[in-house]
Amino acid sequence: MGDRMSDQDTDVDFYDVNDAHPISSNGVGLSAAGLSKERRKLLDLINRLHSTGVQIDMDLPMIAVIGVQSAGKSSLIEAISGVTLPRSSGTCTRCPTECRLSQSNQPWKCVVSLRFITNALGQPLGQVRNENFGDTITDKADVEDRVRRAQHAILNPDKPASTYLTGTLASEERGLSFSQNCVCLAICGPEVADLSFCDLPGLIATAGQGGDASDVELVRSLVSSYIEKPSCVILSTVACETDFEIQGAHDLAKKLDPQGTRTVGVLTKPDRIPPGEEYRWMEFIKDERERLINGWYCVKQPDSKSLREGLSWAGARKKENDYFATQPWTSLPPMYQSHLRTSNLTARLSTILSELIASRLPGIYQDLYDLIDSTDMELRKLPKAPSVDAAGEVLELVNGFTRALSRRLEGTPEEDGLLQKIRPTQSKFKRAIRATAPEFCPFGLGETWDAIPGFIANEEDEVLDRAQKARTRELPDNYPFVVQKEYIMQCIDQWRNPALSFFESVYEILKEDLENVVDYHFGNLGRGALQNSISLTVKDHLDLCAQQTQQHIEWLLAVEKSPNTLNVHYYSDYKDKFLSFYKGCRNDRNHGSSLESLKSYQTSQDPHYEDAVNNALSALNEMGISGIQAADLAKLFPVDPMEPALIIMAGVRAYFQVSYKRFVDIIPLAIDHDLVLGLERGIQKAIVEDLQLTGPDVQERCRFLLQEQPGIRSKREELERKRKRLNTAKEEIRHLGF
């Protein structure tokens, strides 16, 4: 706000001791002709911003009048506004009185309203409630009674405010001691000030008889909530009839405005100064004590006797002018004469307020944009508001859900996709089935061989023994199929648990994934009725698919209990490979050195052995047996007596290979078809039927399903009103060219 301005720095003329300006019957307003167009533009802007109600959301420049009780605040407000306020004991300073004054070419009028920010218990409402109190006032004489009644309504929030508009007010009815809720006056007229200010309850040191001890802190907190805002000009009133040091209001102002940049000091009741002590108070005016950037002013308002005698506002201003035209006030230097009288104070407030508006305007504009952005963000966080066509909205939501579910069941490329979650369980299932392979050992009991693979366990003499015991009418060297089937069933009987475990894992994954999809699509809708209904339907449909899938798995397990295959080539190929493997193991054990010699005889280091092999091959050729290789001589070894057992082992092991690969394919396919993809089939029909989305009462049912949670609707409406206020305020700034 800068240094103190001289008389010539303002566009408003000050009264001097010799002024003879006529005194208007209206308040000392800011609509004086001397105001510059730019200042008028600024004041009009803030007035328009206040009219939007945006002061609820942000810090707008205003003036707050503070002081201890009986410091003369109300009289000062009357002098500025030109209206009479209640002076009945007990109510006039028990709640804030906000005044929004605006100049208008229309006839004078006043609208009284109540602003509730707390309930009857003093707890925040969460949403400010503004309530008009009576019809528009067109006669100034009616303001005092209307405001008195409004104050009674504020202090008795447990009763309807309208009950206080008429009838006799009970003097003994006090209600609350103090209230944060306030009486609001919106006054406009041709010669009304363009100004916003608030007469706050006077600070108290004690609760007084019958009062509440918490009132002291309540009032202090209330006053602080106004004057702590950076855009609040603090009008600190100090009564000259009481020692300055014991008037705590100015101490509070110093605490919240330590540099004194936005505080204006006002000395009231100068006529109560004991004779000879005026110089002590003049030290404030001359900037010698409690220095403030905007200085100290002194005003004189009518005393109680003059008011009882019906002194007019114009008469009060004349008496004030006459009072300051006497000693010792005339002895003040000319530069301080402008700090005397209500008119000079009001003019100074005009300058301070307009400068504050000009300095704050860029910040106000930025604050508006920030608040609009944050409000829009809060609105986006809220669930979508219910549509007028509730049934259509529910159907659209259901269709969107089923489409999204279909895409997820078909597979999506995301890492957390459904099929990606299922894949590890498929691998685990395959390993579990593979681990049931029969473990055959091509050696007799008691024989050992370090080269035996770890997966081999059943000795071949045990297999042969079981084959011999199973023979009935078969020819020699023929063994019944029941032996192979018995070994095969030992493996297949172990498949049930892995298959069902795999099924249960997929079921749990699918159930959890479905819950997430349902929550994503319906979690923020209404009171949760639609989400709960959809969840139950989807769960029932999933369980139905699971039941069918489990039956299919049991059927596939039963089918495997009858060993058979048309994949003969694959079976024969594996049987030959396993038989060769088993025979090779036996031959290596019984004829290992001879076999190795025959395989490498051409590179043998023993010429006698090489000659012997060549002689044997020549002899066979002379006998007419040609085409024999050295390795073929191994066939001359005696027949392995365990070969029947090796054939059985190879057949069992080959069939396991065929059936195992078939089984680890068909079970996942069955689960995918019946459970995963099966969930999509019929899900939309099930939802429509369960929610009864057809019929004459469908709109009513859907409205119930979409019914919002308590508080969501009011919060949305509050945010929408806030956004409307903010946007309106933004447009006001734009239209005025700032």
XYZ file of C-alpha atoms in Angstrom:
738
model
C 0.000 0.000 0.000
C 3.029 2.231 0.222
C 3.769 5.128 2.539
C 1.142 7.336 4.004
C -0.518 9.470 1.351
C -0.858 13.243 1.645
C -4.086 15.141 1.134
C -3.187 15.793 -2.472
C -2.625 12.107 -3.272
C -6.292 11.159 -3.218
C -9.095 11.964 -5.586
C -11.466 12.581 -2.681
C -11.482 15.916 -0.896
C -10.934 15.926 2.877
C -12.751 18.071 5.376
C -10.531 20.640 6.951
C -11.291 22.692 10.044
C -12.616 25.543 7.957
C -14.640 23.417 5.487
C -18.181 24.557 4.896
C -19.328 21.725 2.634
C -22.994 20.887 2.960
C -23.580 17.613 4.796
C -25.732 15.075 2.942
C -28.431 13.122 4.673
C -26.889 9.929 3.291
C -23.844 7.995 4.449
C -20.351 9.147 3.729
C -19.997 7.083 0.576
C -17.379 6.373 -2.013
C -19.574 7.620 -4.820
C -18.218 11.124 -4.587
C -17.668 12.840 -7.900
C -13.972 13.177 -7.195
C -13.342 9.474 -7.549
C -11.336 8.670 -10.652
C -12.818 6.459 -13.325
C -10.153 3.836 -12.753
C -10.879 3.669 -9.047
C -14.605 3.466 -9.742
C -13.898 0.630 -12.131
C -11.941 -1.255 -9.475
C -14.591 -0.754 -6.831
C -17.317 -1.792 -9.251
C -15.390 -4.955 -10.038
C -15.066 -6.042 -6.413
C -18.704 -5.158 -5.865
C -19.669 -7.375 -8.786
C -17.414 -10.162 -7.555
C -19.075 -9.987 -4.152
C -22.458 -10.183 -5.863
C -21.462 -13.518 -7.400
C -20.864 -14.985 -3.929
C -17.291 -15.924 -4.834
C -16.043 -14.524 -1.526
C -17.104 -17.869 -0.076
C -14.365 -19.530 -2.102
C -11.536 -17.023 -2.163
C -10.019 -13.991 -0.505
C -11.563 -10.756 -1.808
C -10.590 -7.289 -0.640
C -12.841 -6.056 2.156
C -12.749 -4.108 5.392
C -13.297 -5.663 8.834
C -14.087 -3.471 11.809
C -12.669 -4.818 15.065
C -12.384 -3.636 18.637
C -13.298 -4.536 22.155
C -16.930 -4.353 23.186
C -18.263 -0.802 23.398
C -15.379 0.537 21.338
C -17.781 2.461 19.113
C -17.698 0.109 16.125
C -21.418 0.118 15.440
C -21.595 3.908 15.552
C -18.761 4.074 13.056
C -20.565 1.648 10.750
C -23.695 3.773 10.945
C -21.717 6.847 9.995
C -20.255 5.144 6.928
C -23.364 3.297 5.760
C -25.982 5.875 6.600
C -28.291 3.334 8.283
C -29.090 2.865 11.947
C -28.099 -0.418 13.571
C -29.645 -1.988 16.683
C -28.390 -0.792 20.005
C -30.386 -3.088 22.246
C -28.234 -4.673 24.878
C -27.184 -8.236 24.281
C -27.574 -8.719 20.546
C -25.966 -5.915 18.581
C -22.437 -7.283 18.889
C -23.137 -10.995 19.308
C -22.706 -11.946 15.660
C -20.928 -10.499 12.609
C -22.792 -7.961 10.516
C -21.556 -7.886 6.939
C -22.379 -4.846 4.841
C -22.032 -4.777 1.083
C -22.663 -1.288 -0.165
C -22.979 -0.455 -3.838
C -23.749 2.682 -5.760
C -26.736 2.449 -8.080
C -28.945 4.728 -10.154
C -31.962 2.861 -8.821
C -33.869 3.963 -5.699
C -32.307 3.106 -2.343
C -32.968 -0.400 -1.054
C -31.622 -2.867 1.460
C -31.804 -6.672 1.411
C -31.203 -8.491 4.696
C -30.078 -12.116 4.620
C -28.651 -14.696 6.991
C -25.508 -16.676 6.304
C -25.215 -19.960 8.197
C -21.846 -21.705 8.297
C -22.452 -23.704 11.516
C -25.375 -25.596 12.980
C -27.051 -25.074 16.343
C -24.173 -26.917 18.040
C -21.546 -24.736 16.419
C -20.371 -27.512 14.110
C -19.504 -26.641 10.479
C -22.314 -27.313 8.031
C -19.870 -28.169 5.270
C -21.922 -26.068 2.858
C -22.734 -22.421 3.502
C -26.467 -21.706 3.587
C -27.699 -18.254 2.590
C -31.274 -17.388 3.505
C -33.119 -14.171 2.695
C -34.659 -12.583 5.769
C -37.817 -10.729 4.832
C -38.730 -8.574 1.875
C -36.562 -5.871 0.381
C -36.444 -2.727 2.527
C -37.014 0.608 0.791
C -37.236 2.828 3.887
C -34.057 3.368 5.920
C -36.109 3.653 9.085
C -37.009 -0.041 8.814
C -33.407 -1.297 8.766
C -32.768 -1.165 12.517
C -35.743 -3.348 13.439
C -35.067 -5.841 10.628
C -31.411 -6.228 11.648
C -32.377 -6.669 15.306
C -34.765 -9.462 14.341
C -32.119 -11.017 12.098
C -29.669 -11.055 15.006
C -32.233 -12.859 17.165
C -32.669 -15.434 14.389
C -28.907 -15.963 14.193
C -28.580 -16.425 17.948
C -31.477 -18.910 18.039
C -30.690 -21.321 15.164
C -32.900 -24.072 16.572
C -35.989 -22.115 15.481
C -37.060 -21.179 11.952
C -35.701 -17.748 11.094
C -39.054 -16.667 9.704
C -40.587 -16.757 13.194
C -38.574 -13.662 14.089
C -39.805 -11.543 11.183
C -43.004 -10.522 12.962
C -44.322 -10.262 16.474
C -42.749 -9.053 19.654
C -39.188 -10.103 20.417
C -38.767 -11.602 23.867
C -36.126 -9.576 25.646
C -35.220 -12.509 27.847
C -34.616 -14.808 24.869
C -30.871 -14.787 24.404
C -30.108 -18.104 22.723
C -26.414 -18.420 21.912
C -23.941 -16.056 23.520
C -22.095 -15.591 20.226
C -22.354 -17.053 16.758
C -20.104 -17.414 13.735
C -23.173 -17.094 11.525
C -23.769 -13.581 10.307
C -26.347 -11.009 9.296
C -25.735 -9.686 5.789
C -26.873 -6.288 4.520
C -26.858 -5.546 0.800
C -27.488 -1.829 0.441
C -27.582 0.024 -2.850
C -28.714 3.450 -3.952
C -27.673 6.621 -5.751
C -25.428 7.960 -2.973
C -24.389 4.724 -1.275
C -20.771 3.784 -0.800
C -19.116 1.117 -2.923
C -17.610 -0.771 -0.058
C -17.636 -4.133 1.669
C -16.974 -4.337 5.368
C -17.946 -6.361 8.374
C -18.711 -5.250 11.905
C -17.325 -8.087 13.998
C -18.294 -8.915 17.589
C -16.234 -7.026 20.106
C -13.421 -8.904 21.806
C -14.129 -9.815 25.414
C -11.791 -10.554 28.295
C -14.266 -12.620 30.328
C -17.496 -14.433 29.584
C -19.460 -12.390 32.087
C -22.360 -13.480 34.262
C -24.261 -16.369 32.732
C -21.834 -16.571 29.823
C -19.805 -19.480 28.531
C -16.069 -19.454 29.229
C -15.442 -20.650 25.670
C -17.005 -17.451 24.298
C -13.753 -15.560 24.842
C -11.839 -17.816 22.470
C -14.822 -18.160 20.129
C -14.957 -14.423 19.497
C -11.188 -14.159 19.153
C -11.153 -17.050 16.661
C -14.033 -15.522 14.720
C -12.317 -12.147 14.443
C -9.040 -13.821 13.454
C -10.734 -15.782 10.657
C -11.637 -12.493 8.993
C -8.566 -10.348 9.559
C -5.969 -13.060 8.880
C -6.786 -12.937 5.170
C -4.201 -10.961 3.181
C -6.887 -8.938 1.396
C -8.658 -7.796 4.539
C -8.177 -4.179 5.605
C -8.322 -4.112 9.398
C -10.194 -1.154 10.826
C -8.992 -1.266 14.426
C -11.204 0.831 16.696
C -9.837 2.035 20.012
C -12.007 3.922 22.505
C -10.275 6.913 24.052
C -12.200 6.463 27.302
C -10.125 3.360 28.201
C -6.392 2.855 28.485
C -4.946 1.734 25.150
C -2.891 -1.027 26.752
C -5.923 -2.968 27.955
C -7.750 -2.929 24.627
C -6.711 -6.259 23.089
C -8.166 -5.797 19.615
C -5.198 -3.833 18.338
C -2.797 -6.442 19.741
C -4.598 -9.066 17.657
C -4.328 -6.836 14.599
C -0.573 -6.426 15.206
C -0.185 -10.191 15.503
C -1.847 -10.847 12.146
C -0.493 -7.708 10.452
C 2.873 -7.213 12.168
C 4.120 -4.663 9.626
C 0.944 -2.608 9.885
C 0.528 -2.512 6.108
C -3.207 -3.177 6.041
C -4.359 -1.852 9.405
C -6.087 1.496 9.836
C -6.358 2.755 13.419
C -9.496 4.593 14.502
C -9.807 6.492 17.778
C -13.407 6.772 18.958
C -15.128 8.663 21.771
C -12.555 11.467 21.937
C -15.029 13.500 23.977
C -14.438 11.030 26.848
C -10.734 11.924 27.155
C -10.014 13.479 30.550
C -9.065 17.160 30.204
C -5.373 17.669 29.671
C -4.696 14.133 28.392
C -5.561 14.730 24.745
C -1.877 14.867 23.824
C -1.503 11.160 24.686
C -4.009 10.223 22.018
C -2.752 12.788 19.547
C 0.541 10.889 19.553
C -1.253 8.154 17.579
C -2.534 10.638 15.002
C 0.901 12.239 14.636
C 2.464 8.829 14.022
C 4.515 8.984 17.194
C 2.979 5.912 18.793
C 1.934 2.509 17.380
C 3.001 3.531 13.893
C 0.841 2.246 11.038
C 1.527 2.610 7.322
C -1.989 3.978 6.821
C -2.030 5.975 10.017
C -4.525 6.643 12.768
C -7.796 8.535 12.471
C -10.112 10.037 15.037
C -13.907 10.243 14.739
C -16.684 11.415 17.022
C -20.110 9.828 16.928
C -23.262 10.846 18.793
C -23.512 9.797 22.428
C -26.452 7.852 23.846
C -28.239 11.012 24.973
C -28.109 12.544 21.491
C -29.413 9.339 19.953
C -32.294 9.202 22.397
C -33.117 12.768 21.474
C -33.361 11.705 17.821
C -30.269 13.381 16.438
C -30.212 12.927 12.680
C -27.289 11.600 10.719
C -26.692 15.038 9.190
C -26.816 16.612 12.610
C -24.305 14.090 13.916
C -21.876 14.932 11.138
C -22.235 18.669 11.836
C -21.612 18.172 15.548
C -18.546 16.059 14.697
C -17.224 18.798 12.426
C -17.833 21.415 15.107
C -16.117 19.292 17.747
C -12.878 18.931 15.782
C -12.936 22.679 15.027
C -12.042 23.324 18.671
C -8.875 23.042 20.716
C -6.797 21.007 21.123
C -7.673 19.404 17.754
C -7.122 22.589 15.781
C -3.570 22.662 17.069
C -2.653 19.600 15.026
C -0.437 20.344 12.015
C -2.373 20.700 8.742
C -1.096 17.338 7.428
C -2.834 15.611 10.338
C -6.090 17.543 10.104
C -7.075 15.099 7.364
C -7.008 12.354 10.001
C -9.993 13.833 11.816
C -13.696 13.253 11.042
C -15.593 10.283 9.615
C -15.615 11.720 6.093
C -11.814 11.801 5.943
C -11.593 8.264 7.313
C -14.022 7.041 4.682
C -12.082 8.781 1.931
C -8.882 7.161 3.150
C -10.549 3.773 3.244
C -11.550 4.336 -0.367
C -7.944 4.927 -1.350
C -6.647 1.967 0.632
C -9.293 -0.378 -0.686
C -8.851 0.649 -4.311
C -5.066 0.280 -4.058
C -5.499 -3.117 -2.460
C -7.868 -4.179 -5.212
C -5.423 -3.034 -7.889
C -2.532 -4.914 -6.289
C -4.554 -8.060 -5.676
C -6.290 -8.203 -9.031
C -3.690 -10.362 -10.855
C -3.672 -12.758 -7.915
C -7.472 -12.842 -7.835
C -7.560 -13.748 -11.507
C -4.983 -16.517 -11.038
C -6.791 -17.764 -7.942
C -9.993 -17.953 -9.956
C -8.368 -20.132 -12.613
C -6.743 -22.353 -9.993
C -10.038 -22.744 -8.140
C -11.895 -23.539 -11.358
C -9.320 -26.213 -12.219
C -9.430 -27.752 -8.743
C -13.243 -27.640 -8.722
C -13.420 -29.371 -12.100
C -10.989 -31.988 -10.821
C -13.148 -32.589 -7.749
C -16.216 -32.944 -9.953
C -14.437 -35.476 -12.154
C -13.636 -37.526 -9.071
C -17.325 -37.797 -8.223
C -19.479 -40.560 -9.721
C -21.425 -39.665 -12.829
C -24.741 -38.020 -12.026
C -27.787 -40.253 -12.656
C -29.476 -39.787 -16.012
C -33.113 -38.838 -16.470
C -33.483 -42.079 -18.451
C -32.359 -44.428 -15.686
C -33.214 -47.605 -17.622
C -31.322 -46.446 -20.688
C -28.312 -45.567 -18.578
C -28.298 -48.946 -16.833
C -28.556 -50.776 -20.166
C -25.708 -48.689 -21.548
C -23.617 -49.475 -18.491
C -24.376 -53.187 -18.780
C -23.496 -53.192 -22.486
C -20.237 -51.401 -21.785
C -19.419 -53.872 -19.039
C -20.101 -56.953 -21.176
C -18.054 -55.533 -24.064
C -15.130 -54.850 -21.762
C -15.499 -58.288 -20.190
C -15.528 -59.928 -23.629
C -12.294 -58.175 -24.597
C -10.657 -59.234 -21.362
C -11.770 -62.865 -21.704
C -10.505 -62.988 -25.286
C -7.165 -61.668 -24.130
C -5.455 -58.312 -23.895
C -1.750 -57.518 -24.358
C -1.332 -55.940 -20.919
C 0.969 -57.603 -18.407
C -1.899 -57.916 -15.949
C -4.232 -59.417 -18.537
C -6.437 -62.323 -17.538
C -4.735 -64.874 -19.789
C -1.345 -63.682 -18.568
C -2.459 -64.438 -15.020
C -3.683 -67.918 -16.007
C -0.582 -68.927 -17.978
C 1.643 -69.786 -14.966
C -1.025 -72.156 -13.648
C -1.068 -73.932 -17.028
C 2.679 -74.509 -16.836
C 2.352 -75.759 -13.288
C -0.396 -78.174 -14.355
C 1.721 -79.500 -17.230
C 4.680 -80.123 -14.922
C 2.443 -81.898 -12.414
C 1.075 -84.292 -15.069
C 4.543 -84.842 -16.517
C 5.762 -85.832 -13.067
C 3.372 -88.829 -13.049
C 5.340 -90.635 -15.808
C 6.031 -94.335 -15.000
C 9.512 -94.974 -13.664
C 10.884 -98.219 -15.151
C 14.319 -99.731 -14.527
C 15.633 -102.289 -17.099
C 17.469 -104.318 -14.416
C 16.653 -106.940 -11.899
C 16.241 -106.431 -8.192
C 19.573 -106.055 -6.470
C 21.406 -105.025 -9.647
C 22.962 -101.592 -9.702
C 24.224 -99.320 -12.411
C 25.500 -95.827 -11.950
C 24.231 -94.731 -15.381
C 20.546 -95.458 -14.617
C 18.463 -92.293 -15.248
C 16.877 -90.784 -12.163
C 13.322 -91.181 -13.513
C 13.607 -94.984 -13.709
C 12.348 -96.959 -10.697
C 10.379 -100.132 -11.548
C 12.827 -103.033 -12.165
C 12.227 -105.166 -15.262
C 12.098 -108.464 -13.355
C 9.238 -107.007 -11.274
C 7.406 -106.101 -14.487
C 8.034 -109.578 -15.911
C 6.868 -111.201 -12.683
C 3.578 -109.262 -12.789
C 3.161 -110.174 -16.473
C 3.700 -113.870 -15.761
C 1.146 -113.814 -12.962
C -1.427 -112.178 -15.204
C -1.255 -114.902 -17.912
C -4.322 -117.104 -18.312
C -4.823 -118.968 -21.629
C -2.275 -117.027 -23.641
C 0.383 -118.780 -25.682
C 3.952 -118.595 -24.422
C 5.592 -115.173 -24.820
C 2.158 -113.528 -24.953
C 0.956 -111.457 -21.994
C -2.483 -109.966 -21.294
C -3.084 -106.200 -21.910
C -4.270 -105.859 -18.333
C -0.619 -105.667 -17.261
C 0.040 -102.591 -19.384
C -3.328 -101.100 -18.390
C -2.502 -101.549 -14.733
C 0.708 -99.573 -15.110
C -1.074 -96.970 -17.261
C -3.844 -96.537 -14.663
C -1.271 -96.015 -11.930
C -0.277 -92.872 -13.808
C -3.728 -91.687 -14.891
C -5.145 -92.090 -11.379
C -2.730 -89.342 -10.319
C -4.095 -86.837 -12.838
C -7.296 -85.894 -11.028
C -5.766 -83.753 -8.301
C -3.552 -81.668 -10.623
C -6.467 -81.186 -13.026
C -8.868 -80.017 -10.303
C -6.171 -77.894 -8.695
C -5.583 -76.213 -12.052
C -9.324 -75.663 -12.444
C -9.629 -74.145 -8.960
C -6.690 -71.829 -9.594
C -8.247 -70.546 -12.804
C -11.581 -70.136 -11.012
C -10.022 -67.999 -8.262
C -8.101 -65.896 -10.784
C -11.233 -65.392 -12.833
C -13.347 -64.530 -9.790
C -10.873 -61.913 -8.582
C -10.503 -60.449 -12.052
C -14.272 -60.244 -12.452
C -14.595 -58.425 -9.136
C -12.077 -55.866 -10.357
C -13.878 -55.394 -13.676
C -17.247 -54.994 -11.935
C -15.754 -52.532 -9.477
C -14.153 -50.546 -12.300
C -17.432 -50.193 -14.179
C -19.898 -49.861 -11.300
C -17.858 -49.039 -8.185
C -18.511 -45.292 -8.297
C -22.176 -45.464 -9.183
C -24.859 -44.559 -6.702
C -25.088 -46.187 -3.325
C -23.673 -49.483 -4.588
C -26.988 -51.188 -5.340
C -26.154 -51.675 -9.023
C -22.656 -52.940 -8.278
C -23.951 -55.406 -5.696
C -26.624 -56.704 -8.067
C -24.155 -57.093 -10.941
C -21.646 -58.801 -8.650
C -24.195 -61.362 -7.478
C -25.342 -62.114 -11.026
C -21.799 -62.460 -12.347
C -20.838 -64.659 -9.386
C -23.829 -66.933 -9.968
C -23.053 -67.133 -13.680
C -19.408 -67.906 -12.925
C -20.412 -70.671 -10.523
C -22.721 -72.152 -13.154
C -19.880 -72.182 -15.689
C -17.565 -73.652 -13.057
C -20.008 -76.461 -12.339
C -20.223 -77.334 -16.033
C -16.439 -77.152 -16.364
C -15.853 -79.450 -13.415
C -18.281 -81.981 -14.860
C -16.411 -81.834 -18.157
C -13.079 -82.408 -16.388
C -14.501 -85.431 -14.586
C -15.738 -86.742 -17.929
C -12.294 -86.324 -19.502
C -10.688 -88.128 -16.559
C -13.156 -90.967 -16.989
C -12.372 -91.167 -20.712
C -8.672 -91.559 -19.953
C -9.416 -94.650 -17.865
C -9.938 -96.587 -21.104
C -6.496 -96.455 -22.731
C -6.703 -96.068 -26.484
C -5.258 -93.951 -29.244
C -5.581 -93.451 -32.970
C -2.218 -91.749 -32.981
C -0.559 -95.054 -33.904
C 2.454 -93.517 -35.588
C 3.274 -91.368 -32.584
C 2.726 -94.310 -30.215
C 4.832 -96.742 -32.305
C 7.623 -94.243 -32.716
C 7.861 -93.649 -28.974
C 7.560 -97.387 -28.242
C 10.489 -98.182 -30.532
C 12.555 -95.411 -28.960
C 11.866 -96.523 -25.411
C 12.408 -100.220 -26.288
C 15.734 -99.354 -27.882
C 16.620 -97.337 -24.832
C 15.758 -100.154 -22.419
C 17.523 -102.784 -24.567
C 20.506 -100.539 -24.914
C 20.699 -100.221 -21.166
C 20.599 -104.029 -20.779
C 23.101 -104.679 -23.566
C 25.456 -102.110 -22.152
C 25.219 -103.913 -18.841
C 25.693 -107.472 -20.184
C 27.798 -107.012 -23.342
C 29.087 -103.523 -23.022
C 32.761 -104.131 -23.930
C 31.993 -106.385 -26.917
C 29.486 -103.940 -28.333
C 31.871 -101.056 -28.046
C 34.588 -103.121 -29.768
C 32.286 -104.009 -32.659
C 31.257 -100.355 -33.109
C 34.829 -99.165 -33.339
C 36.677 -102.145 -34.742
C 38.007 -100.217 -37.753
C 39.793 -97.817 -35.453
C 40.841 -100.470 -33.003
C 44.424 -100.470 -31.801
C 44.325 -104.307 -31.644
C 45.123 -105.723 -35.127
C 44.283 -109.274 -34.022
C 40.714 -108.205 -33.033
C 40.247 -106.389 -36.320
C 41.422 -109.481 -38.250
C 39.007 -111.666 -36.285
C 36.027 -109.445 -37.138
C 36.989 -109.311 -40.799
C 37.365 -113.111 -40.904
C 33.881 -113.525 -39.380
C 32.332 -111.187 -41.927
C 34.155 -113.020 -44.776
C 32.934 -116.394 -43.540
C 29.360 -115.149 -43.470
C 29.764 -113.802 -46.983
C 31.103 -117.169 -48.203
C 28.011 -118.737 -46.698
C 25.911 -116.468 -48.897
C 24.987 -114.078 -46.071
C 26.006 -110.742 -47.473
C 25.441 -107.126 -46.395
C 26.376 -107.795 -42.807
C 28.138 -105.022 -40.929
C 30.327 -105.420 -37.879
C 27.646 -103.846 -35.671
C 25.177 -106.494 -36.880
C 27.273 -109.166 -35.174
C 25.800 -107.934 -31.877
C 22.563 -109.633 -32.893
C 24.295 -112.962 -32.434
C 24.256 -112.386 -28.673
C 21.759 -114.636 -26.824
C 18.140 -113.355 -26.582
C 17.532 -111.294 -23.410
C 15.157 -113.286 -21.170
C 13.723 -110.003 -19.925
C 12.735 -108.758 -23.371
C 8.956 -109.346 -22.761
C 9.173 -107.067 -19.749
C 11.045 -104.469 -21.763
C 8.319 -104.541 -24.434
C 5.630 -103.986 -21.787
C 7.643 -101.150 -20.256
C 8.177 -99.519 -23.641
C 4.470 -99.795 -24.501
C 3.362 -98.283 -21.202
C 5.900 -95.511 -21.446
C 4.978 -94.755 -25.063
C 1.261 -94.611 -24.264
C 1.916 -92.286 -21.353
C 3.723 -89.966 -23.738
C 0.729 -89.969 -26.089
C -1.951 -89.596 -23.411
C -0.006 -87.092 -21.292
C 0.422 -84.683 -24.192
C -3.201 -85.143 -25.120
C -4.353 -84.515 -21.546
C -2.249 -81.395 -20.903
C -3.824 -79.898 -24.021
C -7.439 -80.914 -23.599
C -7.856 -79.896 -19.937
C -6.725 -76.256 -20.467
C -8.847 -76.139 -23.613
C -11.870 -77.407 -21.718
C -11.372 -74.899 -18.901
C -10.855 -72.079 -21.377
C -13.946 -73.044 -23.381
C -16.317 -73.863 -20.531
C -15.122 -71.504 -17.798
C -13.203 -68.555 -19.246
C -14.934 -68.068 -22.579
C -18.036 -69.736 -21.211
C -18.530 -66.824 -18.841
C -19.188 -64.517 -21.787
C -21.935 -66.741 -23.144
C -25.234 -65.704 -21.604
C -23.820 -63.139 -19.164
C -25.713 -60.186 -20.628
C -28.964 -62.118 -20.703
C -28.457 -63.184 -17.102
C -27.859 -59.575 -16.002
C -30.900 -58.255 -17.860
C -33.100 -60.965 -16.366
C -31.761 -60.635 -12.825
C -32.023 -56.837 -12.831
C -35.451 -57.031 -14.486
C -34.494 -54.442 -17.071
C -37.758 -54.916 -18.919
C -41.319 -54.271 -17.895
C -43.491 -51.340 -16.824
C -41.590 -50.524 -13.616
C -38.114 -50.617 -15.134
C -37.485 -46.875 -14.702
C -38.309 -46.994 -11.011
C -36.104 -50.047 -10.455
C -33.210 -48.474 -12.343
C -33.549 -45.212 -10.433
C -33.188 -47.233 -7.256
C -30.101 -48.991 -8.634
C -28.531 -45.644 -9.550
C -29.560 -43.855 -6.369
C -26.585 -41.869 -5.138
C -24.891 -42.198 -1.794
C -25.926 -39.729 0.896
C -23.888 -36.577 0.462
C -22.665 -37.240 -3.090
C -25.522 -35.339 -4.694
C -25.204 -32.393 -2.329
C -21.447 -32.319 -2.846
C -21.887 -32.311 -6.622
C -24.466 -29.538 -6.412
C -22.186 -27.570 -4.119
C -19.247 -27.966 -6.509
C -21.413 -27.042 -9.494
C -22.624 -23.926 -7.710
C -19.049 -23.115 -6.815
C -17.938 -23.560 -10.416
C -20.791 -21.351 -11.568
C -19.783 -18.653 -9.071
C -16.157 -18.853 -10.138
C -16.963 -18.728 -13.843
C -19.320 -15.804 -13.308
C -16.607 -13.979 -11.383
C -14.118 -14.723 -14.151
C -16.481 -13.263 -16.737
C -16.950 -10.143 -14.618
C -13.205 -9.573 -14.660
C -13.068 -10.155 -18.404
C -15.960 -7.811 -19.145
C -14.368 -5.009 -17.152
C -11.178 -5.365 -19.166
C -8.756 -6.476 -16.416
